[in-house]
């Protein structure tokens, strides 16, 4: 007997949509890539031809009418997520949505309430939780092997800034870029953030200033369990995608270095040389995108809760909004200033 495969539609076939569509089309036995949607016909046709998908629509609502479609993967620009999620939930589709769910706490709360009422799953694309290196860090911290966590350090620098139109619709550095690090902070330490102190600057490109944004940031976090954290971001590291993590505690420390395409070390009279880090998220986090989608498919199939849910999507946005307020007002901001709900207990497994 052949197993029923869940039928997926991918909405938006840009940078991240292509990755998820590619994984769903051939890498996940329980899933079938049944349809694609994008407002740009040329890109849509090219991706459909490459992946052998015959159903393509420019208006995603046409795709939601397909009764045989089980789930959608939302990879459209952030400002479109809210309406698409509400429409997908109303159509009874399970939803995987790229980060951030939305930029407004009120809208995310509406989304979370709606998906609960409609009985559909919502998983948020915090893929770094599925990176094998960072999973190991979480495992070590959760097992108590470093004792009580005292200090978290995350370095997260992109190799080059995104295009100007992306910057303008992204929500800004904290909601677009640091949001991954805020989620990692909660996940790795296993405690909610209670206060944020952020400094931000434009040091890379004046296009960020024109968009009312920053390209460089340093954020200090305070966690509910007393631990402290620091995150540093840049939109441009000339040596490539810089993704390092350290958790230090009473009984030890765990660190993750950058991944490189190879580990050779060449020494000569001028110095000791090795490969640059993998260049960007498509390469560095390739495995994590596949694993997060496998996890989503599995959760939908087994009707089990997803590991990164709407509350995780909400909390990362709350931290990001507090960070933006902190950077603007040049003072520490407690999360309760932007979000009133009690923050404990932390739900992270
Ligand atoms: N998890 C990650 O590592 C990661 C990486 C990149 C982007 N993202 C997130 O994914 C989302 C998309 O980012 P991107 O970099 O792929 O952007 P992108 O601009 O490369 O792609 C977005 C695509 O959506 C299409 N689109 C726009 N409106 C649409 C609509 N109403 N219906 C269907 N298609 C529509 C656009 O034509 C475009 O092809 C953003 O929310 C971003 O924050 C996540």
mmCIF file of C-alpha atoms and ligand atoms in Angstrom:
data_model
loop_
_atom_site.group_PDB
_atom_site.id
_atom_site.type_symbol
_atom_site.label_atom_id
_atom_site.label_comp_id
_atom_site.label_asym_id
_atom_site.label_seq_id
_atom_site.Cartn_x
_atom_site.Cartn_y
_atom_site.Cartn_z
ATOM 1 C CA UNK A 1 0.000 0.000 0.000
ATOM 2 C CA UNK A 2 1.414 3.417 -0.897
ATOM 3 C CA UNK A 3 1.534 5.920 1.923
ATOM 4 C CA UNK A 4 -0.525 9.127 1.539
ATOM 5 C CA UNK A 5 1.865 11.987 0.953
ATOM 6 C CA UNK A 6 0.943 15.412 2.300
ATOM 7 C CA UNK A 7 0.395 17.859 -0.533
ATOM 8 C CA UNK A 8 2.144 21.223 -0.170
ATOM 9 C CA UNK A 9 1.915 24.597 -1.840
ATOM 10 C CA UNK A 10 4.824 27.039 -1.601
ATOM 11 C CA UNK A 11 3.896 30.736 -1.705
ATOM 12 C CA UNK A 12 6.694 33.013 -2.892
ATOM 13 C CA UNK A 13 9.592 31.529 -4.843
ATOM 14 C CA UNK A 14 12.299 34.068 -3.959
ATOM 15 C CA UNK A 15 15.482 33.366 -1.989
ATOM 16 C CA UNK A 16 13.996 31.189 0.749
ATOM 17 C CA UNK A 17 10.978 29.900 -1.193
ATOM 18 C CA UNK A 18 13.265 28.171 -3.692
ATOM 19 C CA UNK A 19 15.029 26.327 -0.868
ATOM 20 C CA UNK A 20 11.805 25.044 0.716
ATOM 21 C CA UNK A 21 10.258 24.188 -2.650
ATOM 22 C CA UNK A 22 13.386 22.244 -3.636
ATOM 23 C CA UNK A 23 13.358 20.287 -0.368
ATOM 24 C CA UNK A 24 9.641 19.490 -0.589
ATOM 25 C CA UNK A 25 9.896 18.404 -4.216
ATOM 26 C CA UNK A 26 12.504 15.698 -3.710
ATOM 27 C CA UNK A 27 13.969 15.399 -0.225
ATOM 28 C CA UNK A 28 11.021 14.570 2.022
ATOM 29 C CA UNK A 29 9.339 11.195 1.434
ATOM 30 C CA UNK A 30 6.094 12.118 3.268
ATOM 31 C CA UNK A 31 5.529 15.284 1.229
ATOM 32 C CA UNK A 32 4.677 16.234 -2.324
ATOM 33 C CA UNK A 33 5.192 19.701 -3.815
ATOM 34 C CA UNK A 34 1.821 20.116 -5.538
ATOM 35 C CA UNK A 35 1.634 23.837 -6.344
ATOM 36 C CA UNK A 36 3.543 27.109 -6.415
ATOM 37 C CA UNK A 37 2.443 30.724 -6.216
ATOM 38 C CA UNK A 38 4.276 33.959 -6.951
ATOM 39 C CA UNK A 39 3.289 37.373 -8.245
ATOM 40 C CA UNK A 40 6.233 37.379 -10.674
ATOM 41 C CA UNK A 41 5.275 35.071 -13.582
ATOM 42 C CA UNK A 42 8.828 34.651 -14.932
ATOM 43 C CA UNK A 43 10.293 33.509 -11.604
ATOM 44 C CA UNK A 44 7.289 31.284 -10.997
ATOM 45 C CA UNK A 45 7.577 29.600 -14.400
ATOM 46 C CA UNK A 46 11.321 29.089 -14.014
ATOM 47 C CA UNK A 47 11.057 27.444 -10.575
ATOM 48 C CA UNK A 48 8.040 25.346 -11.647
ATOM 49 C CA UNK A 49 9.922 24.075 -14.711
ATOM 50 C CA UNK A 50 13.018 23.297 -12.685
ATOM 51 C CA UNK A 51 11.080 21.327 -10.060
ATOM 52 C CA UNK A 52 8.506 19.791 -12.406
ATOM 53 C CA UNK A 53 5.470 21.411 -10.760
ATOM 54 C CA UNK A 54 2.500 21.781 -13.099
ATOM 55 C CA UNK A 55 0.153 23.848 -10.929
ATOM 56 C CA UNK A 56 1.148 27.514 -10.644
ATOM 57 C CA UNK A 57 -0.989 30.492 -9.658
ATOM 58 C CA UNK A 58 -0.280 34.196 -9.320
ATOM 59 C CA UNK A 59 -3.014 34.741 -6.711
ATOM 60 C CA UNK A 60 -2.368 32.505 -3.703
ATOM 61 C CA UNK A 61 -6.091 32.457 -2.892
ATOM 62 C CA UNK A 62 -6.635 30.267 -5.968
ATOM 63 C CA UNK A 63 -4.222 27.789 -4.482
ATOM 64 C CA UNK A 64 -6.054 27.759 -1.135
ATOM 65 C CA UNK A 65 -9.215 26.611 -2.894
ATOM 66 C CA UNK A 66 -7.546 23.321 -3.807
ATOM 67 C CA UNK A 67 -9.246 20.853 -1.439
ATOM 68 C CA UNK A 68 -6.476 18.308 -1.889
ATOM 69 C CA UNK A 69 -3.798 20.658 -0.623
ATOM 70 C CA UNK A 70 -2.879 19.864 3.011
ATOM 71 C CA UNK A 71 -0.414 22.619 3.863
ATOM 72 C CA UNK A 72 1.219 25.837 2.703
ATOM 73 C CA UNK A 73 4.731 27.197 3.147
ATOM 74 C CA UNK A 74 4.676 30.990 3.256
ATOM 75 C CA UNK A 75 7.846 32.540 1.838
ATOM 76 C CA UNK A 76 6.446 35.884 0.700
ATOM 77 C CA UNK A 77 7.653 39.253 2.077
ATOM 78 C CA UNK A 78 6.936 39.735 5.777
ATOM 79 C CA UNK A 79 4.167 42.335 5.375
ATOM 80 C CA UNK A 80 2.063 39.794 3.445
ATOM 81 C CA UNK A 81 2.241 37.000 6.073
ATOM 82 C CA UNK A 82 -0.690 38.175 8.227
ATOM 83 C CA UNK A 83 -3.393 38.066 5.560
ATOM 84 C CA UNK A 84 -2.044 34.918 3.944
ATOM 85 C CA UNK A 85 -1.975 33.066 7.289
ATOM 86 C CA UNK A 86 -5.550 34.114 8.090
ATOM 87 C CA UNK A 87 -6.719 33.011 4.625
ATOM 88 C CA UNK A 88 -4.823 29.718 4.829
ATOM 89 C CA UNK A 89 -6.172 28.956 8.312
ATOM 90 C CA UNK A 90 -9.725 29.732 7.132
ATOM 91 C CA UNK A 91 -9.178 27.273 4.264
ATOM 92 C CA UNK A 92 -8.094 24.617 6.796
ATOM 93 C CA UNK A 93 -4.490 24.393 5.587
ATOM 94 C CA UNK A 94 -1.593 23.675 7.934
ATOM 95 C CA UNK A 95 0.926 26.489 7.814
ATOM 96 C CA UNK A 96 4.678 26.808 7.817
ATOM 97 C CA UNK A 97 5.523 30.528 7.819
ATOM 98 C CA UNK A 98 8.898 32.140 7.411
ATOM 99 C CA UNK A 99 10.125 34.455 10.159
ATOM 100 C CA UNK A 100 8.989 36.916 11.320
ATOM 101 C CA UNK A 101 5.295 35.971 11.444
ATOM 102 C CA UNK A 102 4.457 39.673 11.442
ATOM 103 C CA UNK A 103 5.871 42.897 12.866
ATOM 104 C CA UNK A 104 2.949 43.616 15.206
ATOM 105 C CA UNK A 105 2.287 41.842 18.499
ATOM 106 C CA UNK A 106 -1.470 42.387 18.149
ATOM 107 C CA UNK A 107 -1.561 40.802 14.688
ATOM 108 C CA UNK A 108 0.525 37.815 15.836
ATOM 109 C CA UNK A 109 -1.867 37.302 18.742
ATOM 110 C CA UNK A 110 -4.780 37.338 16.275
ATOM 111 C CA UNK A 111 -2.953 34.795 14.105
ATOM 112 C CA UNK A 112 -2.240 32.504 17.053
ATOM 113 C CA UNK A 113 -5.857 32.664 18.193
ATOM 114 C CA UNK A 114 -7.124 32.014 14.665
ATOM 115 C CA UNK A 115 -4.939 28.957 13.986
ATOM 116 C CA UNK A 116 -5.949 27.549 17.386
ATOM 117 C CA UNK A 117 -9.655 28.059 16.590
ATOM 118 C CA UNK A 118 -9.315 26.532 13.118
ATOM 119 C CA UNK A 119 -7.343 23.554 14.447
ATOM 120 C CA UNK A 120 -4.452 23.945 12.001
ATOM 121 C CA UNK A 121 -0.742 23.749 12.765
ATOM 122 C CA UNK A 122 1.471 26.842 12.537
ATOM 123 C CA UNK A 123 5.232 26.409 12.542
ATOM 124 C CA UNK A 124 7.627 29.381 12.300
ATOM 125 C CA UNK A 125 10.849 29.215 10.251
ATOM 126 C CA UNK A 126 13.460 29.570 12.973
ATOM 127 C CA UNK A 127 15.663 27.128 11.095
ATOM 128 C CA UNK A 128 18.789 27.656 13.203
ATOM 129 C CA UNK A 129 17.262 25.434 15.903
ATOM 130 C CA UNK A 130 17.669 22.570 13.419
ATOM 131 C CA UNK A 131 21.336 23.214 12.683
ATOM 132 C CA UNK A 132 23.254 20.155 13.990
ATOM 133 C CA UNK A 133 25.871 22.360 15.741
ATOM 134 C CA UNK A 134 23.368 24.513 17.593
ATOM 135 C CA UNK A 135 21.204 21.470 18.414
ATOM 136 C CA UNK A 136 24.248 20.000 20.132
ATOM 137 C CA UNK A 137 24.748 23.207 22.145
ATOM 138 C CA UNK A 138 21.130 23.082 23.300
ATOM 139 C CA UNK A 139 21.472 19.403 24.184
ATOM 140 C CA UNK A 140 24.590 20.086 26.298
ATOM 141 C CA UNK A 141 23.018 23.086 28.068
ATOM 142 C CA UNK A 142 19.704 21.263 28.665
ATOM 143 C CA UNK A 143 21.552 18.239 30.116
ATOM 144 C CA UNK A 144 23.177 20.555 32.684
ATOM 145 C CA UNK A 145 26.660 19.771 31.374
ATOM 146 C CA UNK A 146 27.799 23.415 31.615
ATOM 147 C CA UNK A 147 26.012 23.814 34.970
ATOM 148 C CA UNK A 148 23.998 26.999 35.388
ATOM 149 C CA UNK A 149 24.219 29.112 32.199
ATOM 150 C CA UNK A 150 25.812 32.493 33.004
ATOM 151 C CA UNK A 151 26.738 34.116 29.682
ATOM 152 C CA UNK A 152 25.520 33.614 26.098
ATOM 153 C CA UNK A 153 27.450 35.104 23.187
ATOM 154 C CA UNK A 154 26.176 35.169 19.627
ATOM 155 C CA UNK A 155 28.043 36.647 16.688
ATOM 156 C CA UNK A 156 25.825 36.907 13.631
ATOM 157 C CA UNK A 157 27.102 38.841 10.620
ATOM 158 C CA UNK A 158 25.903 38.659 7.045
ATOM 159 C CA UNK A 159 28.391 38.688 4.132
ATOM 160 C CA UNK A 160 26.510 41.464 2.328
ATOM 161 C CA UNK A 161 23.356 43.540 2.737
ATOM 162 C CA UNK A 162 20.070 42.484 1.102
ATOM 163 C CA UNK A 163 18.643 44.528 -1.825
ATOM 164 C CA UNK A 164 17.215 47.980 -1.034
ATOM 165 C CA UNK A 165 13.576 46.968 -1.652
ATOM 166 C CA UNK A 166 14.015 44.045 0.762
ATOM 167 C CA UNK A 167 15.500 46.377 3.413
ATOM 168 C CA UNK A 168 12.519 48.715 3.126
ATOM 169 C CA UNK A 169 9.943 45.954 3.710
ATOM 170 C CA UNK A 170 11.977 43.882 6.193
ATOM 171 C CA UNK A 171 10.941 45.599 9.435
ATOM 172 C CA UNK A 172 14.526 46.623 10.214
ATOM 173 C CA UNK A 173 17.635 44.846 11.472
ATOM 174 C CA UNK A 174 16.148 43.636 14.773
ATOM 175 C CA UNK A 175 12.922 42.210 13.295
ATOM 176 C CA UNK A 176 14.547 40.829 10.162
ATOM 177 C CA UNK A 177 18.053 39.711 11.105
ATOM 178 C CA UNK A 178 18.615 39.704 14.883
ATOM 179 C CA UNK A 179 15.250 37.958 15.250
ATOM 180 C CA UNK A 180 17.012 34.656 14.490
ATOM 181 C CA UNK A 181 19.492 35.406 17.293
ATOM 182 C CA UNK A 182 16.705 36.345 19.702
ATOM 183 C CA UNK A 183 15.077 32.984 19.030
ATOM 184 C CA UNK A 184 18.443 31.228 19.435
ATOM 185 C CA UNK A 185 18.980 33.064 22.723
ATOM 186 C CA UNK A 186 15.697 31.712 24.187
ATOM 187 C CA UNK A 187 16.346 28.275 22.714
ATOM 188 C CA UNK A 188 19.996 27.889 23.800
ATOM 189 C CA UNK A 189 19.663 29.306 27.311
ATOM 190 C CA UNK A 190 16.213 27.763 27.889
ATOM 191 C CA UNK A 191 14.899 30.863 29.624
ATOM 192 C CA UNK A 192 12.850 33.884 28.586
ATOM 193 C CA UNK A 193 14.514 37.246 27.986
ATOM 194 C CA UNK A 194 13.286 39.936 30.381
ATOM 195 C CA UNK A 195 15.299 43.023 29.361
ATOM 196 C CA UNK A 196 17.158 44.277 26.296
ATOM 197 C CA UNK A 197 19.753 47.030 25.896
ATOM 198 C CA UNK A 198 20.609 47.672 22.241
ATOM 199 C CA UNK A 199 23.023 50.063 20.543
ATOM 200 C CA UNK A 200 22.798 50.350 16.768
ATOM 201 C CA UNK A 201 24.595 52.304 14.048
ATOM 202 C CA UNK A 202 24.857 52.766 10.284
ATOM 203 C CA UNK A 203 28.469 51.890 9.414
ATOM 204 C CA UNK A 204 28.076 49.818 6.234
ATOM 205 C CA UNK A 205 25.772 51.614 3.791
ATOM 206 C CA UNK A 206 23.719 54.833 3.921
ATOM 207 C CA UNK A 207 20.844 52.954 2.266
ATOM 208 C CA UNK A 208 19.985 51.678 5.758
ATOM 209 C CA UNK A 209 19.798 55.221 7.109
ATOM 210 C CA UNK A 210 17.498 56.238 4.234
ATOM 211 C CA UNK A 211 15.219 53.339 5.153
ATOM 212 C CA UNK A 212 15.212 54.434 8.829
ATOM 213 C CA UNK A 213 17.195 51.322 9.729
ATOM 214 C CA UNK A 214 20.643 50.339 11.080
ATOM 215 C CA UNK A 215 23.231 47.886 9.715
ATOM 216 C CA UNK A 216 25.319 47.243 12.831
ATOM 217 C CA UNK A 217 24.119 46.376 16.335
ATOM 218 C CA UNK A 218 25.223 45.163 19.746
ATOM 219 C CA UNK A 219 22.506 43.858 22.078
ATOM 220 C CA UNK A 220 22.772 42.956 25.756
ATOM 221 C CA UNK A 221 20.120 40.548 27.057
ATOM 222 C CA UNK A 222 19.004 39.710 30.574
ATOM 223 C CA UNK A 223 17.286 36.348 31.047
ATOM 224 C CA UNK A 224 14.671 35.369 33.591
ATOM 225 C CA UNK A 225 17.081 32.809 35.117
ATOM 226 C CA UNK A 226 19.634 35.579 35.747
ATOM 227 C CA UNK A 227 21.942 34.774 32.816
ATOM 228 C CA UNK A 228 23.280 37.558 30.576
ATOM 229 C CA UNK A 229 23.638 37.507 26.817
ATOM 230 C CA UNK A 230 25.328 39.527 24.123
ATOM 231 C CA UNK A 231 24.619 39.523 20.395
ATOM 232 C CA UNK A 232 26.580 41.397 17.774
ATOM 233 C CA UNK A 233 25.357 41.892 14.227
ATOM 234 C CA UNK A 234 26.649 43.379 11.030
ATOM 235 C CA UNK A 235 25.049 43.416 7.600
ATOM 236 C CA UNK A 236 28.487 43.106 6.001
ATOM 237 C CA UNK A 237 31.407 40.891 7.006
ATOM 238 C CA UNK A 238 33.958 40.937 4.188
ATOM 239 C CA UNK A 239 35.200 37.417 5.046
ATOM 240 C CA UNK A 240 31.743 35.813 4.709
ATOM 241 C CA UNK A 241 28.826 34.623 6.854
ATOM 242 C CA UNK A 242 29.966 34.763 10.477
ATOM 243 C CA UNK A 243 27.804 32.581 12.743
ATOM 244 C CA UNK A 244 29.357 31.752 16.107
ATOM 245 C CA UNK A 245 27.860 30.855 19.464
ATOM 246 C CA UNK A 246 29.145 30.359 23.003
ATOM 247 C CA UNK A 247 27.303 29.418 26.194
ATOM 248 C CA UNK A 248 29.366 29.719 29.370
ATOM 249 C CA UNK A 249 28.210 28.366 32.721
ATOM 250 C CA UNK A 250 29.205 27.351 36.245
ATOM 251 C CA UNK A 251 30.540 23.953 35.103
ATOM 252 C CA UNK A 252 31.947 24.687 31.665
ATOM 253 C CA UNK A 253 31.412 26.199 28.260
ATOM 254 C CA UNK A 254 30.206 25.102 24.838
ATOM 255 C CA UNK A 255 31.115 26.895 21.610
ATOM 256 C CA UNK A 256 30.343 26.631 17.911
ATOM 257 C CA UNK A 257 32.716 27.988 15.285
ATOM 258 C CA UNK A 258 31.935 28.850 11.677
ATOM 259 C CA UNK A 259 31.394 26.092 9.114
ATOM 260 C CA UNK A 260 33.808 26.171 6.185
ATOM 261 C CA UNK A 261 33.637 24.317 2.854
ATOM 262 C CA UNK A 262 36.819 22.453 3.858
ATOM 263 C CA UNK A 263 39.132 22.348 6.862
ATOM 264 C CA UNK A 264 42.556 22.677 5.216
ATOM 265 C CA UNK A 265 45.159 24.833 6.917
ATOM 266 C CA UNK A 266 47.945 26.124 4.651
ATOM 267 C CA UNK A 267 51.019 27.630 6.259
ATOM 268 C CA UNK A 268 53.727 29.636 4.517
ATOM 269 C CA UNK A 269 56.131 32.452 5.348
ATOM 270 C CA UNK A 270 53.364 35.052 5.249
ATOM 271 C CA UNK A 271 51.041 33.277 7.687
ATOM 272 C CA UNK A 272 48.619 30.441 8.263
ATOM 273 C CA UNK A 273 45.640 30.332 5.902
ATOM 274 C CA UNK A 274 42.372 28.446 5.794
ATOM 275 C CA UNK A 275 39.054 28.590 3.935
ATOM 276 C CA UNK A 276 36.578 31.400 4.485
ATOM 277 C CA UNK A 277 33.270 30.462 6.175
ATOM 278 C CA UNK A 278 30.432 29.155 3.996
ATOM 279 C CA UNK A 279 29.194 32.273 2.296
ATOM 280 C CA UNK A 280 25.547 32.751 3.284
ATOM 281 C CA UNK A 281 22.416 31.200 4.728
ATOM 282 C CA UNK A 282 21.639 29.089 1.654
ATOM 283 C CA UNK A 283 24.906 27.158 2.156
ATOM 284 C CA UNK A 284 25.498 27.475 5.906
ATOM 285 C CA UNK A 285 22.006 26.439 6.961
ATOM 286 C CA UNK A 286 21.195 24.011 4.118
ATOM 287 C CA UNK A 287 20.803 21.033 6.442
ATOM 288 C CA UNK A 288 18.691 22.996 8.897
ATOM 289 C CA UNK A 289 16.132 23.995 6.250
ATOM 290 C CA UNK A 290 15.678 20.374 5.265
ATOM 291 C CA UNK A 291 15.432 19.182 8.852
ATOM 292 C CA UNK A 292 12.934 21.877 9.891
ATOM 293 C CA UNK A 293 10.681 20.990 6.941
ATOM 294 C CA UNK A 294 10.956 17.256 7.691
ATOM 295 C CA UNK A 295 10.003 18.072 11.282
ATOM 296 C CA UNK A 296 6.978 20.080 10.136
ATOM 297 C CA UNK A 297 5.810 17.340 7.764
ATOM 298 C CA UNK A 298 6.232 14.780 10.517
ATOM 299 C CA UNK A 299 4.270 16.873 13.046
ATOM 300 C CA UNK A 300 1.399 17.381 10.608
ATOM 301 C CA UNK A 301 1.378 13.694 9.655
ATOM 302 C CA UNK A 302 1.353 12.520 13.262
ATOM 303 C CA UNK A 303 -0.905 15.336 14.467
ATOM 304 C CA UNK A 304 1.753 16.254 17.033
ATOM 305 C CA UNK A 305 2.603 19.794 18.215
ATOM 306 C CA UNK A 306 5.233 21.584 16.132
ATOM 307 C CA UNK A 307 8.505 22.370 17.974
ATOM 308 C CA UNK A 308 8.582 26.058 16.933
ATOM 309 C CA UNK A 309 5.099 27.473 17.301
ATOM 310 C CA UNK A 310 3.233 30.774 17.221
ATOM 311 C CA UNK A 311 4.314 31.591 20.769
ATOM 312 C CA UNK A 312 7.970 31.259 19.747
ATOM 313 C CA UNK A 313 7.210 33.486 16.755
ATOM 314 C CA UNK A 314 5.593 36.013 19.078
ATOM 315 C CA UNK A 315 8.334 36.059 21.733
ATOM 316 C CA UNK A 316 11.105 36.692 19.197
ATOM 317 C CA UNK A 317 9.140 39.670 17.838
ATOM 318 C CA UNK A 318 8.558 40.998 21.375
ATOM 319 C CA UNK A 319 12.328 40.936 22.009
ATOM 320 C CA UNK A 320 13.001 42.559 18.618
ATOM 321 C CA UNK A 321 10.510 45.368 19.268
ATOM 322 C CA UNK A 322 12.055 45.964 22.696
ATOM 323 C CA UNK A 323 15.513 46.091 21.057
ATOM 324 C CA UNK A 324 14.381 48.631 18.459
ATOM 325 C CA UNK A 325 12.832 50.776 21.207
ATOM 326 C CA UNK A 326 16.020 50.473 23.261
ATOM 327 C CA UNK A 327 18.216 51.549 20.327
ATOM 328 C CA UNK A 328 15.930 54.488 19.510
ATOM 329 C CA UNK A 329 15.586 55.672 23.112
ATOM 330 C CA UNK A 330 19.165 54.764 24.117
ATOM 331 C CA UNK A 331 18.184 52.980 27.330
ATOM 332 C CA UNK A 332 17.512 49.439 28.590
ATOM 333 C CA UNK A 333 13.945 48.285 27.863
ATOM 334 C CA UNK A 334 12.090 45.639 29.851
ATOM 335 C CA UNK A 335 9.989 43.304 27.716
ATOM 336 C CA UNK A 336 6.965 44.191 29.850
ATOM 337 C CA UNK A 337 7.159 47.695 28.323
ATOM 338 C CA UNK A 338 6.169 46.270 24.946
ATOM 339 C CA UNK A 339 4.253 43.153 25.997
ATOM 340 C CA UNK A 340 2.220 42.734 29.155
ATOM 341 C CA UNK A 341 1.713 38.985 29.435
ATOM 342 C CA UNK A 342 3.608 37.137 32.174
ATOM 343 C CA UNK A 343 6.776 35.774 30.577
ATOM 344 C CA UNK A 344 7.194 32.576 32.561
ATOM 345 C CA UNK A 345 7.359 29.667 32.382
ATOM 346 C CA UNK A 346 9.623 29.239 29.361
ATOM 347 C CA UNK A 347 8.102 26.634 27.035
ATOM 348 C CA UNK A 348 11.344 25.535 25.408
ATOM 349 C CA UNK A 349 11.840 21.781 25.553
HETATM 350 N N1 LIG B 1 14.660 31.557 7.652
HETATM 351 C C1 LIG B 1 15.555 32.165 6.906
HETATM 352 O O1 LIG B 1 16.750 31.872 6.981
HETATM 353 C C2 LIG B 1 15.114 33.224 5.933
HETATM 354 C C3 LIG B 1 16.006 33.656 4.937
HETATM 355 C C4 LIG B 1 15.559 34.625 4.032
HETATM 356 C C5 LIG B 1 14.294 35.160 4.150
HETATM 357 N N2 LIG B 1 13.469 34.742 5.155
HETATM 358 C C6 LIG B 1 12.102 35.285 5.266
HETATM 359 O O2 LIG B 1 11.356 34.807 4.173
HETATM 360 C C7 LIG B 1 10.481 35.821 3.643
HETATM 361 C C8 LIG B 1 10.833 36.057 2.174
HETATM 362 O O3 LIG B 1 12.166 36.468 2.081
HETATM 363 P P1 LIG B 1 13.039 36.272 0.743
HETATM 364 O O4 LIG B 1 14.402 36.716 1.097
HETATM 365 O O5 LIG B 1 12.847 34.928 0.175
HETATM 366 O O6 LIG B 1 12.348 37.379 -0.168
HETATM 367 P P2 LIG B 1 12.346 37.461 -1.769
HETATM 368 O O7 LIG B 1 12.014 38.877 -2.069
HETATM 369 O O8 LIG B 1 13.591 36.863 -2.320
HETATM 370 O O9 LIG B 1 11.124 36.518 -2.203
HETATM 371 C C9 LIG B 1 9.775 36.805 -1.927
HETATM 372 C C10 LIG B 1 8.944 36.264 -3.087
HETATM 373 O O10 LIG B 1 7.558 36.414 -2.763
HETATM 374 C C11 LIG B 1 6.877 36.848 -3.947
HETATM 375 N N3 LIG B 1 5.608 37.463 -3.539
HETATM 376 C C12 LIG B 1 5.377 38.719 -3.078
HETATM 377 N N4 LIG B 1 4.079 38.877 -2.761
HETATM 378 C C13 LIG B 1 3.469 37.683 -3.032
HETATM 379 C C14 LIG B 1 2.128 37.211 -2.944
HETATM 380 N N5 LIG B 1 1.148 37.983 -2.462
HETATM 381 N N6 LIG B 1 1.857 35.932 -3.341
HETATM 382 C C15 LIG B 1 2.838 35.137 -3.822
HETATM 383 N N7 LIG B 1 4.134 35.536 -3.940
HETATM 384 C C16 LIG B 1 4.438 36.786 -3.565
HETATM 385 C C17 LIG B 1 7.865 37.773 -4.614
HETATM 386 O O11 LIG B 1 7.555 37.940 -5.994
HETATM 387 C C18 LIG B 1 9.181 37.028 -4.404
HETATM 388 O O12 LIG B 1 9.449 36.086 -5.436
HETATM 389 C C19 LIG B 1 10.662 37.032 4.557
HETATM 390 O O13 LIG B 1 9.660 37.022 5.544
HETATM 391 C C20 LIG B 1 12.032 36.813 5.188
HETATM 392 O O14 LIG B 1 12.149 37.390 6.477
HETATM 393 C C21 LIG B 1 13.853 33.770 6.025
#
